[in-house]
Tab-separated table of C-alpha atoms in Angstrom:
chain	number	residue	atom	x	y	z
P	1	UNK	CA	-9.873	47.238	20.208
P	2	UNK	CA	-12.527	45.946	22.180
P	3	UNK	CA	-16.002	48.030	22.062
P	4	UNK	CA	-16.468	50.673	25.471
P	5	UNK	CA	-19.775	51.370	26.613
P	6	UNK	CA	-21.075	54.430	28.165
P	7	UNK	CA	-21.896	54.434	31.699
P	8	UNK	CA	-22.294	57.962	32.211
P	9	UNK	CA	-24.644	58.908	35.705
P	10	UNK	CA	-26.087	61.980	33.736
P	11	UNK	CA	-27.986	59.590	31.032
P	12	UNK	CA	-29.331	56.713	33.562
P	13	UNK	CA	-32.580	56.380	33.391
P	14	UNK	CA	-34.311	52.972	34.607
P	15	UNK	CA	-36.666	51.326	31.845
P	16	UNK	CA	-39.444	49.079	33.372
P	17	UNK	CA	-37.861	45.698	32.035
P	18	UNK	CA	-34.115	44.766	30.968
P	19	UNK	CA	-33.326	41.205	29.983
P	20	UNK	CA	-30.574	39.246	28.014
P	21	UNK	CA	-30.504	36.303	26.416
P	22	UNK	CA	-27.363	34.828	26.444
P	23	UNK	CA	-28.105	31.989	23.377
P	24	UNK	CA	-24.896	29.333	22.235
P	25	UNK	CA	-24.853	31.436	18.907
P	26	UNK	CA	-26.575	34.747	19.248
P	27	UNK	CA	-26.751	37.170	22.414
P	28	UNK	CA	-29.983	39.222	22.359
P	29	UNK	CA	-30.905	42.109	24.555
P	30	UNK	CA	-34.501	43.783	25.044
P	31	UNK	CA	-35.913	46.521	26.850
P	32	UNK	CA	-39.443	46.450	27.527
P	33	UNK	CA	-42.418	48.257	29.060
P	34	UNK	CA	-45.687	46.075	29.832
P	35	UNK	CA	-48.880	48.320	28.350
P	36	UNK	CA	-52.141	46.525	29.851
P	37	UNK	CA	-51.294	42.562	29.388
P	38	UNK	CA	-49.048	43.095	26.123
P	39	UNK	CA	-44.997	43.394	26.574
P	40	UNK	CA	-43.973	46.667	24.377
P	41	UNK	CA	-40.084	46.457	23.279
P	42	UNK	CA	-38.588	50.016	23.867
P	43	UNK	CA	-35.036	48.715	22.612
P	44	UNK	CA	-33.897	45.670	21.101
P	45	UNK	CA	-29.930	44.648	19.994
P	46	UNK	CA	-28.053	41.429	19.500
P	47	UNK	CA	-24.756	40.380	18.284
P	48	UNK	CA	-22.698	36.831	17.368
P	49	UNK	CA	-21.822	34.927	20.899
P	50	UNK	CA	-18.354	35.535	20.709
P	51	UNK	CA	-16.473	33.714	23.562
P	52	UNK	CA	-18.654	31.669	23.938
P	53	UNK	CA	-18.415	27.820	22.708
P	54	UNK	CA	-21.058	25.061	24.127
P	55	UNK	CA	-22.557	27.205	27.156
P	56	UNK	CA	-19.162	27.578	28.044
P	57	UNK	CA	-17.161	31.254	28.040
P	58	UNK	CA	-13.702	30.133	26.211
P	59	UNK	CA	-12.573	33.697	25.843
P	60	UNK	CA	-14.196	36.401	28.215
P	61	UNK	CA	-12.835	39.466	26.790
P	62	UNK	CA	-14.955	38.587	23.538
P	63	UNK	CA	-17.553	37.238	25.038
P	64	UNK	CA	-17.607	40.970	27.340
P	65	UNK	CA	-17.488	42.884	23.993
P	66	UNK	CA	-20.377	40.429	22.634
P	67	UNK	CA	-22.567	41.306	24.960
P	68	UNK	CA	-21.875	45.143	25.167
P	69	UNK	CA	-22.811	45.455	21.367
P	70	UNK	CA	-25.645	43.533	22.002
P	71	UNK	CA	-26.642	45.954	24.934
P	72	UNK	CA	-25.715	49.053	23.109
P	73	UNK	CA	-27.993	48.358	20.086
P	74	UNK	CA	-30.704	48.158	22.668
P	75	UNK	CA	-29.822	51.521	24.642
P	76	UNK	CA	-29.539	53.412	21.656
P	77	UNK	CA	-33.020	52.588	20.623
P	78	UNK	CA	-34.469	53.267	24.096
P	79	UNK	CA	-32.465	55.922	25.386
P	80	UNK	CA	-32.222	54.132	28.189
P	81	UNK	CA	-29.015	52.747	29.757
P	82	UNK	CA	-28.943	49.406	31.677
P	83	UNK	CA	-27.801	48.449	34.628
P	84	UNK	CA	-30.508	45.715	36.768
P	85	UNK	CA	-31.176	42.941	34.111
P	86	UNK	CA	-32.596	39.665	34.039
P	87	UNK	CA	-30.849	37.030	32.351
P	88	UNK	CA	-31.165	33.825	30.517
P	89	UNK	CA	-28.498	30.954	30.195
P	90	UNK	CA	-28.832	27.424	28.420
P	91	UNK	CA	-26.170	25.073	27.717
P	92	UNK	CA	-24.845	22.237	29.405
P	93	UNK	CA	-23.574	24.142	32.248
P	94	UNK	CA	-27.682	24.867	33.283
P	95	UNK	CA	-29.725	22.239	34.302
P	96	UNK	CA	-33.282	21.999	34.987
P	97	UNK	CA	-35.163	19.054	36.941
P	98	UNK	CA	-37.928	18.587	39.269
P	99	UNK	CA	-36.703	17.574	42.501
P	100	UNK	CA	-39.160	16.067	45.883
P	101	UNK	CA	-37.881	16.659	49.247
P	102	UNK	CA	-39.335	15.584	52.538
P	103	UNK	CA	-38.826	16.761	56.462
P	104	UNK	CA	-40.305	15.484	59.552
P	105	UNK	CA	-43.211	17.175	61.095
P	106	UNK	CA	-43.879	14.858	63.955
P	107	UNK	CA	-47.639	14.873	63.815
P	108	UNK	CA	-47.699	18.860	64.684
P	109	UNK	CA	-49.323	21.233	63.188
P	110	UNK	CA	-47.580	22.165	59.664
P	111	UNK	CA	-46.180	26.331	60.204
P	112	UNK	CA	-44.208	28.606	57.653
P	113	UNK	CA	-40.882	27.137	59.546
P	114	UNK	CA	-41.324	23.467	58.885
P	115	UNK	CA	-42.083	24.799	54.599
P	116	UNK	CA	-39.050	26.890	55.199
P	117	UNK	CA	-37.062	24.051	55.674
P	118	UNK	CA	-37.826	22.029	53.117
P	119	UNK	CA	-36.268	25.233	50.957
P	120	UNK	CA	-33.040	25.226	52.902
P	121	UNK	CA	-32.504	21.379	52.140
P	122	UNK	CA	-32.954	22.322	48.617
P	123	UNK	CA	-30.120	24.655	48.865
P	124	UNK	CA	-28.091	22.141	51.023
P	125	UNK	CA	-28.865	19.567	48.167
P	126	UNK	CA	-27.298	22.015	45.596
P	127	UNK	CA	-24.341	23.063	47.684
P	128	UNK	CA	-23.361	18.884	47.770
P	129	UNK	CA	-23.941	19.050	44.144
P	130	UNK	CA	-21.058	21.716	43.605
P	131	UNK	CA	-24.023	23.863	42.300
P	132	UNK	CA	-26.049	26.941	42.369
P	133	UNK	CA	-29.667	27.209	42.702
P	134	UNK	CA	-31.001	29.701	40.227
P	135	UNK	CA	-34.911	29.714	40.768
P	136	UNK	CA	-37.108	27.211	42.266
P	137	UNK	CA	-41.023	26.925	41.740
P	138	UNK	CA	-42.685	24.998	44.406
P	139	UNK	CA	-45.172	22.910	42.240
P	140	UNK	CA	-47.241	20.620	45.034
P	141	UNK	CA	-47.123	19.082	48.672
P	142	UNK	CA	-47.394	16.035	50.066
P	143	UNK	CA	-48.553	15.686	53.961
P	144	UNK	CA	-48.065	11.977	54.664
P	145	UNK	CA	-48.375	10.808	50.919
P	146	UNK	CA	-51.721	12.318	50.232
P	147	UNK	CA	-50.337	14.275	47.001
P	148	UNK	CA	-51.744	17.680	45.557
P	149	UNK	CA	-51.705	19.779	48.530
P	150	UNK	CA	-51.275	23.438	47.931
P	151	UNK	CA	-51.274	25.208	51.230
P	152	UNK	CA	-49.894	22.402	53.869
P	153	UNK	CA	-49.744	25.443	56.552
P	154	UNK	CA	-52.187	24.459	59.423
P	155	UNK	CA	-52.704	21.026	58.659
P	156	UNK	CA	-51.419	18.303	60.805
P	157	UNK	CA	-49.058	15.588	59.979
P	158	UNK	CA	-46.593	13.322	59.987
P	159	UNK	CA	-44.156	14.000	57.192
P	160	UNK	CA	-44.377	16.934	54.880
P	161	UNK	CA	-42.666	16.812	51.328
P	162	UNK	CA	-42.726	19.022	48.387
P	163	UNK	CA	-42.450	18.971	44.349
P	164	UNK	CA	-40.147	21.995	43.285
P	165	UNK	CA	-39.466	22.817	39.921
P	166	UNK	CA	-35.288	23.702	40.249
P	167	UNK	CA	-32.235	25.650	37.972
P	168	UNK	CA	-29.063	24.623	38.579
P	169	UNK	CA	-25.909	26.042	37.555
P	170	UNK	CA	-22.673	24.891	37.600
P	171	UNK	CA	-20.820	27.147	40.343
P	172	UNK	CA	-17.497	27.564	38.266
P	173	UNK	CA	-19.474	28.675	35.516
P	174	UNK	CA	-21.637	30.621	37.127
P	175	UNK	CA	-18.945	32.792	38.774
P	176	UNK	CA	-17.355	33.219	35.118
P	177	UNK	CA	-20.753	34.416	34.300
P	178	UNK	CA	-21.168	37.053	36.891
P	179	UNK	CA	-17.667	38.065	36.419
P	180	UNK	CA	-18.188	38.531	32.388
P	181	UNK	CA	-21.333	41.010	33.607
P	182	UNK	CA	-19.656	42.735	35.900
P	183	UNK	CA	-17.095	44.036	33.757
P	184	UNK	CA	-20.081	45.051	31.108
P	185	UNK	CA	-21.204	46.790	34.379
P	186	UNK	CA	-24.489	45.222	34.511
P	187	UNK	CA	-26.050	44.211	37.956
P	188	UNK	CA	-27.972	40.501	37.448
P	189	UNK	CA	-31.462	40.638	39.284
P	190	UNK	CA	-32.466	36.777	38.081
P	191	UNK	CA	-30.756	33.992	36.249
P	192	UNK	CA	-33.549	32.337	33.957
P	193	UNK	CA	-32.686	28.692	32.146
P	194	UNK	CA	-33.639	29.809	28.454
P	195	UNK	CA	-35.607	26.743	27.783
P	196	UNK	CA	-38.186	27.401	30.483
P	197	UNK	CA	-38.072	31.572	29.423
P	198	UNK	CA	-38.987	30.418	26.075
P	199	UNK	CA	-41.624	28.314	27.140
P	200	UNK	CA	-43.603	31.099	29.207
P	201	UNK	CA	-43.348	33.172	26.111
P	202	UNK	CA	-44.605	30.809	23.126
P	203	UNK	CA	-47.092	28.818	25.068
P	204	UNK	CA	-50.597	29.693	25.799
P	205	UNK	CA	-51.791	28.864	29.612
P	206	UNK	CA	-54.248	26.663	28.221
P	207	UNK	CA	-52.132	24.601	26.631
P	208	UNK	CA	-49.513	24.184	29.653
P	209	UNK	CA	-52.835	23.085	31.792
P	210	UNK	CA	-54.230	20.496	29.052
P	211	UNK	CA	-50.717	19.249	28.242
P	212	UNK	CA	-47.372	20.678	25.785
P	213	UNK	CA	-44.147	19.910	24.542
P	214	UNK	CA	-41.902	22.798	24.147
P	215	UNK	CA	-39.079	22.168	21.724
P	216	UNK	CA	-36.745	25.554	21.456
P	217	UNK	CA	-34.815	24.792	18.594
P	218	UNK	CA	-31.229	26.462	19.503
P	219	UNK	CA	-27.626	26.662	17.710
P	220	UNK	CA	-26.291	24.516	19.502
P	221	UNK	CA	-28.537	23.008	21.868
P	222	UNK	CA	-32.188	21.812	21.791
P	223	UNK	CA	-34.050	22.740	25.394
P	224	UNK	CA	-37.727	20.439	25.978
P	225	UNK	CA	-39.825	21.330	28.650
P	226	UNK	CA	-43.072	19.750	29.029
P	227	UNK	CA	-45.932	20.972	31.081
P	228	UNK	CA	-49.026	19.257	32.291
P	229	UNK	CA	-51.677	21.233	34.788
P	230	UNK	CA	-49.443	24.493	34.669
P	231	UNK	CA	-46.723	22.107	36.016
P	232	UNK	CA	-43.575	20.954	34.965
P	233	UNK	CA	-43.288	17.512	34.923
P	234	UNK	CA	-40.025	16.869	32.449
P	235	UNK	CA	-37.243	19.098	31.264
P	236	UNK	CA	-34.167	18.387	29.458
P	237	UNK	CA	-31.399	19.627	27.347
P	238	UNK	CA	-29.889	18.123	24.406
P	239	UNK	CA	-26.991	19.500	22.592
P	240	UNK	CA	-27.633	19.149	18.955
P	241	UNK	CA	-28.783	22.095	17.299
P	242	UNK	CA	-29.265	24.340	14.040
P	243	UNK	CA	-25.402	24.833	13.734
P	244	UNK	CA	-24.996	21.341	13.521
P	245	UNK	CA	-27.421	21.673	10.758
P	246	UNK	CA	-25.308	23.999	9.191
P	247	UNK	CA	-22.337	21.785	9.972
P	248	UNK	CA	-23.504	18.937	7.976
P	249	UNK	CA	-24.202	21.152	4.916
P	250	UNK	CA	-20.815	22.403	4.917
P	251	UNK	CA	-19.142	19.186	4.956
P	252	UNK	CA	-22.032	17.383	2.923
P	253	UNK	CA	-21.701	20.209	-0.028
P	254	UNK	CA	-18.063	21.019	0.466
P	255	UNK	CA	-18.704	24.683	1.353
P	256	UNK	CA	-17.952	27.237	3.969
P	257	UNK	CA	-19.713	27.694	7.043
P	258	UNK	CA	-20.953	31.099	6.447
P	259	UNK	CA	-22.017	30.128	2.934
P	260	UNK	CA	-23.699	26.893	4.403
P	261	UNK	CA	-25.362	28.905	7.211
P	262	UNK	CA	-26.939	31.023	4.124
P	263	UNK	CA	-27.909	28.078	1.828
P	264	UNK	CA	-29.717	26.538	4.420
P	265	UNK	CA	-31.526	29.777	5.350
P	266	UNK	CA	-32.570	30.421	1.791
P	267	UNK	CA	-33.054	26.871	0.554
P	268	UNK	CA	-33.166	24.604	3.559
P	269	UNK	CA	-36.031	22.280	4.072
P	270	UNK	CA	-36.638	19.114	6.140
P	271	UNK	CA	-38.779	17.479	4.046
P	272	UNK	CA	-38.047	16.088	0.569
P	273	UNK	CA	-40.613	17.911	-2.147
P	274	UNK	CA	-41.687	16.264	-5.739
P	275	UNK	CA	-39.337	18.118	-8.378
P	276	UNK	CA	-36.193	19.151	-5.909
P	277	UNK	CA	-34.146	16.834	-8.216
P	278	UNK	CA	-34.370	19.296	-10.492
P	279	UNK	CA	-34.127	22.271	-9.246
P	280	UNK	CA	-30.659	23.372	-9.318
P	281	UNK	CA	-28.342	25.861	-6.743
P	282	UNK	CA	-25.247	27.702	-7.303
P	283	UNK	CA	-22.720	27.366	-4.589
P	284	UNK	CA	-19.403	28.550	-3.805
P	285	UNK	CA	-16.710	26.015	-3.581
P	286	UNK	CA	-14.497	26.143	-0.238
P	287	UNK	CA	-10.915	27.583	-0.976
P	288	UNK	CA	-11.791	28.106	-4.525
P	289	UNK	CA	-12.710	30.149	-7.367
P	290	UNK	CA	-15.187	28.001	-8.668
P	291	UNK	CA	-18.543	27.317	-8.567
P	292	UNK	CA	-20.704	24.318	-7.941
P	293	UNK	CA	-23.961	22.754	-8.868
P	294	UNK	CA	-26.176	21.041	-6.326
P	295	UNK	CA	-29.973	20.017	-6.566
P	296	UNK	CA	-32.311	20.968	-3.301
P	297	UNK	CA	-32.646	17.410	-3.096
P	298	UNK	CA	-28.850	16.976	-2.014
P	299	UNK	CA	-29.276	19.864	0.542
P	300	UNK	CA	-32.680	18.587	1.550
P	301	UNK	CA	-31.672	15.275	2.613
P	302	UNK	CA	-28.319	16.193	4.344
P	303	UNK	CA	-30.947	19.039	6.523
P	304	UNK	CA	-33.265	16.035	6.836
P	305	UNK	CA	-30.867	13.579	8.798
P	306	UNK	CA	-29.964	15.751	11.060
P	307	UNK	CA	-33.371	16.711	11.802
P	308	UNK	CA	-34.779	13.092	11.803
P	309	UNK	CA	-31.733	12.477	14.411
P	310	UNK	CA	-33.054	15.494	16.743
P	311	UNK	CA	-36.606	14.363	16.716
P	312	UNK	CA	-35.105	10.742	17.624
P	313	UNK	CA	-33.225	11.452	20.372
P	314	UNK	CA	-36.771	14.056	22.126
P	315	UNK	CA	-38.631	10.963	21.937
P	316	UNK	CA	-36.168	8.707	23.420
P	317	UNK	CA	-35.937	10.919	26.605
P	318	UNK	CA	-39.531	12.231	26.414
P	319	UNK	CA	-41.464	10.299	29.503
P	320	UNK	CA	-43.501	6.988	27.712
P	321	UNK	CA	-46.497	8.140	29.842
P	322	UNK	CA	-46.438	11.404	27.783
P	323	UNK	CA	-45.847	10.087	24.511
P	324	UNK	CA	-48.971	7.514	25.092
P	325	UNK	CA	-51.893	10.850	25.759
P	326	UNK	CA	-51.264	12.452	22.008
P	327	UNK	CA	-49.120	15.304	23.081
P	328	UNK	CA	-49.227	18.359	21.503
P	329	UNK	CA	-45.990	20.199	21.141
P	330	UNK	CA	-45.146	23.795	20.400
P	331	UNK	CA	-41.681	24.751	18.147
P	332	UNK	CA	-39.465	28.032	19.243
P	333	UNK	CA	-36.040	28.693	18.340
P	334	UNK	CA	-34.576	29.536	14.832
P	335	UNK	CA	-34.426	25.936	13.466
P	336	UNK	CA	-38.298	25.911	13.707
P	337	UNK	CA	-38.451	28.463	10.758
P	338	UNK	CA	-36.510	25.589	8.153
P	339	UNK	CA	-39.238	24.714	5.995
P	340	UNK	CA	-41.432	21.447	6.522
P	341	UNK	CA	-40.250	21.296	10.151
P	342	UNK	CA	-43.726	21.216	10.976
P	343	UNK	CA	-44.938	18.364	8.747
P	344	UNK	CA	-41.661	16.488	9.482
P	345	UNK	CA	-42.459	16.756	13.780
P	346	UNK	CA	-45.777	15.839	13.135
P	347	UNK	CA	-44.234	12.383	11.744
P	348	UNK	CA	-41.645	11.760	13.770
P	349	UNK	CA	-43.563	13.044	17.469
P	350	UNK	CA	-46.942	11.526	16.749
P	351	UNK	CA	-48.604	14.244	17.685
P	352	UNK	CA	-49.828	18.049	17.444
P	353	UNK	CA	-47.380	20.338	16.184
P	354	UNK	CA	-47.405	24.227	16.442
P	355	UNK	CA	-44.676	26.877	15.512
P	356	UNK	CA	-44.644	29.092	18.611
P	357	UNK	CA	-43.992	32.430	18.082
P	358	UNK	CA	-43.957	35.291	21.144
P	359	UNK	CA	-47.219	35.307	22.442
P	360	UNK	CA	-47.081	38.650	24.629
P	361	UNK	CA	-45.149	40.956	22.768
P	362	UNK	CA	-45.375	43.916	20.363
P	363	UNK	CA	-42.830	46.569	19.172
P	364	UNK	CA	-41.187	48.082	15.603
P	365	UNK	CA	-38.847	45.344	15.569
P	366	UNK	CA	-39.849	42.639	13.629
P	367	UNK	CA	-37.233	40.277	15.351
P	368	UNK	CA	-39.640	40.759	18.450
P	369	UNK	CA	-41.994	38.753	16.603
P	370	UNK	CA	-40.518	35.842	15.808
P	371	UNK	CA	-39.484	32.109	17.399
P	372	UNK	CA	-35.991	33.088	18.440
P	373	UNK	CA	-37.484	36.136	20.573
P	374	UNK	CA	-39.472	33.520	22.553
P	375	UNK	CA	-36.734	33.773	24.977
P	376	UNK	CA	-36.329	37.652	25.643
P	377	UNK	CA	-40.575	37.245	25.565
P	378	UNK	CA	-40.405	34.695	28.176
P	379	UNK	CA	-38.026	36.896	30.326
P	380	UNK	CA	-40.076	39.575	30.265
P	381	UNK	CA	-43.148	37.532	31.778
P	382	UNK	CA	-41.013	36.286	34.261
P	383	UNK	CA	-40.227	39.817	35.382
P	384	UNK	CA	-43.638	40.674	35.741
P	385	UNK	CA	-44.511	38.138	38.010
P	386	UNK	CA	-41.645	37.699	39.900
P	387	UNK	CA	-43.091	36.740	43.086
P	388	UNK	CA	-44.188	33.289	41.497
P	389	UNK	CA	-41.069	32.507	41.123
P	390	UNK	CA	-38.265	32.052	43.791
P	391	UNK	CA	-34.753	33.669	42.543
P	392	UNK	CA	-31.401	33.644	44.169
P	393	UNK	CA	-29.849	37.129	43.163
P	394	UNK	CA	-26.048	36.500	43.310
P	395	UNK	CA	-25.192	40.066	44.426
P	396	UNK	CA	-27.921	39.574	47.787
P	397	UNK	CA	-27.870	38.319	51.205
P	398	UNK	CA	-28.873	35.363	52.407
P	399	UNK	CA	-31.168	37.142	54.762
P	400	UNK	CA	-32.503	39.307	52.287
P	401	UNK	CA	-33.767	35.891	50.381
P	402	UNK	CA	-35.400	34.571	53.392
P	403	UNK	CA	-37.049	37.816	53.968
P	404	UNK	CA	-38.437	37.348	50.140
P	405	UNK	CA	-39.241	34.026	50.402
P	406	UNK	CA	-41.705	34.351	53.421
P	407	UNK	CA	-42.635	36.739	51.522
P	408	UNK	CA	-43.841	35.264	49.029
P	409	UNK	CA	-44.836	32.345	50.966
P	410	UNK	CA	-47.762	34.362	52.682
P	411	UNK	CA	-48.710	36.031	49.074
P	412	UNK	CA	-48.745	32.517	47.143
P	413	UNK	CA	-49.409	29.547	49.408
């Protein structure tokens, strides 16, 4: 029987921040208040990501029930019921990139119409792309190629263009999406690509002006996003993750996934230590009674290809200009907690490596403190300050967006 959720009118009550984080392996939901410049969790739940395989829902009556545990766990801590929440998808359905678009002034004086514009080609872009735009972040302008422009309103020119900063989502898979959250009952007030959430909450601003590398570390997918002047300037997705981890020790050791997944939590490492020869674990053999004998060493260097293969495939796709300035890069995600990950990106990246952690966030849960909350952290920052960042609420008007987006075009421009 598949779980039911109260809805009940008499025990609504909305909480300052709702968000969900809707990870390839584990759905997490958090409930937040912000006290001064700190993020205080009021509720916090997650479950499994059942019916869901790859970023893609393969069975949405699990995937439904996933999510309402998740949620539950959450309410019941609060007291609080949800209903608005802000939401965070990955996966190979969501794509981030940094698109430039241009329009003709005519040598005329730049107004809010002509900046307009260049955000309805954006959309028109999309819409030939079969896809949805989720968010946008204008980054820069360009009036006839002199670049760095932030306010191009009242200045004359030829050509304007601008730098945005763009989720997509696929549009079949984004209508499965809000179809699986309506029947939870939940109203979506932002769609958020979980690589860039869990950047804004593991990085510190300095380090997105000076220059980072996020790496969030998924189950099964790896998001980068790297930032240079509190810009954007590459993001990517690559789907290899710590289930394939776990994978490889199942197969390498002849176990079962559940007992891999625990072997590699307990015992896991990336690196290769003096005296791992050894030292010897007890494992459970798969469809069998009996036991079995491996050294850390054997587990060690099955974790380690994988791992070595990850880092391989960042740098191949990682801009050469940003490889050559001695990057620094900051870890999220629950692969960055293996041991020697650190020492072993240090190697392979050539450069600075930190294990990010939530940077804005307090509460009784210690799960709010760790990597794999970067995401739900991230959320909640995004939330806060919402007008620096252009959504597309599914459930609104076209003219209600417009209305926003001027807006917010005479708060941040």
């Amino acid at each position: 029987m598949l779980f039911k959720r109260n809805t009940s009118p008499q025990t609504y009550h909305v909480p300052t921040m709702n968000v969900l984080d809707l990870g390839s392996t584990k759905f997490m939901c958090a409930q937040g208040h912000k006290v001064n410049n700190t993020f205080r969790t009021a509720g916090f739940g997650y479950h499994a990501a059942g019916g869901m395989t790859g970023g893609r829902i393969t069975d949405i009556s699990l995937c439904e029930d996933s999510i309402l545990r998740a949620i539950e766990t959450a309410e019941n801590q609060s007291g609080e019921v949800i209903k608005d929440i802000t939401v965070g998808l990955g996966g190979p359905c969501i794509q981030n990139k940094i698109i430039k678009i241009s329009v003709q002034v005519g040598g005329d004086i730049v107004e809010d119409h002509h900046v307009e514009t260049l955000f309805q080609e954006l959309l028109r872009f999309s819409a030939k792309q079969d896809k949805e735009v989720l968010y946008f972040i204008p980054q820069s302008y360009t009036l006839d190629g002199a670049m760095g422009v932030l306010d191009p309103r009242g200045m004359i020119a030829k050509e304007l263009s601008g730098s945005f900063f763009v989720t997509f989502g696929q549009r079949m898979f984004m209508e499965n999406i809000m179809n699986v959250l309506d029947r939870c009952h939940l109203i979506p007030q932002q769609f958020i690509s979980t690589g860039y959430a869990s950047s804004l909450g593991a990085l510190l601003k300095d380090e997105t002006v000076l220059g980072v590398t996020h790496i969030d570390m998924g189950g099964r997918h790896t998001d980068v996003t790297t930032f240079r002047e509190g810009n954007v300037v590459q993001a990517f997705s690559l789907p290899v993750g710590g289930e394939h981890i776990t994978q490889d020790v199942a197969r390498g050791v002849g176990i079962s996934m559940a007992d891999a997944e625990r072997l590699k939590t307990l015992y896991g490492s990336s690196i290769i230590e003096r005296g791992d020869d050894q030292k010897i674990l007890q494992v459970q053999m798969l469809n069998s009674m009996s036991g079995k004998q491996v050294t850390k060493q054997l587990l060690a260097t099955i974790i380690r290809s994988r791992v070595e293969e990850m880092f391989e495939m960042i740098t191949q796709q990682i801009k050469i200009n940003i490889l050559a300035t001695g990057q620094r890069y900051v870890l999220t995600g629950g692969s960055s907690m293996l041991h020697g990950i650190k020492e072993k990106a240090e190697l392979m990246l050539r450069g600075t490596v930190r294990l990010g952690h939530p940077t804005n966030v307090v509460g009784a849960n210690t799960a709010s403190m760790g990597p794999e909350f970067s995401v739900c952290a991230g959320l909640f920052a995004l939330v806060d300050k919402n007008t620096q960042e252009v959504a597309i609420p599914k459930h609104t008007s076209r003219k209600f967006f417009w209305d926003r987006l001027k807006s917010w075009m005479y708060d941040t421009i």
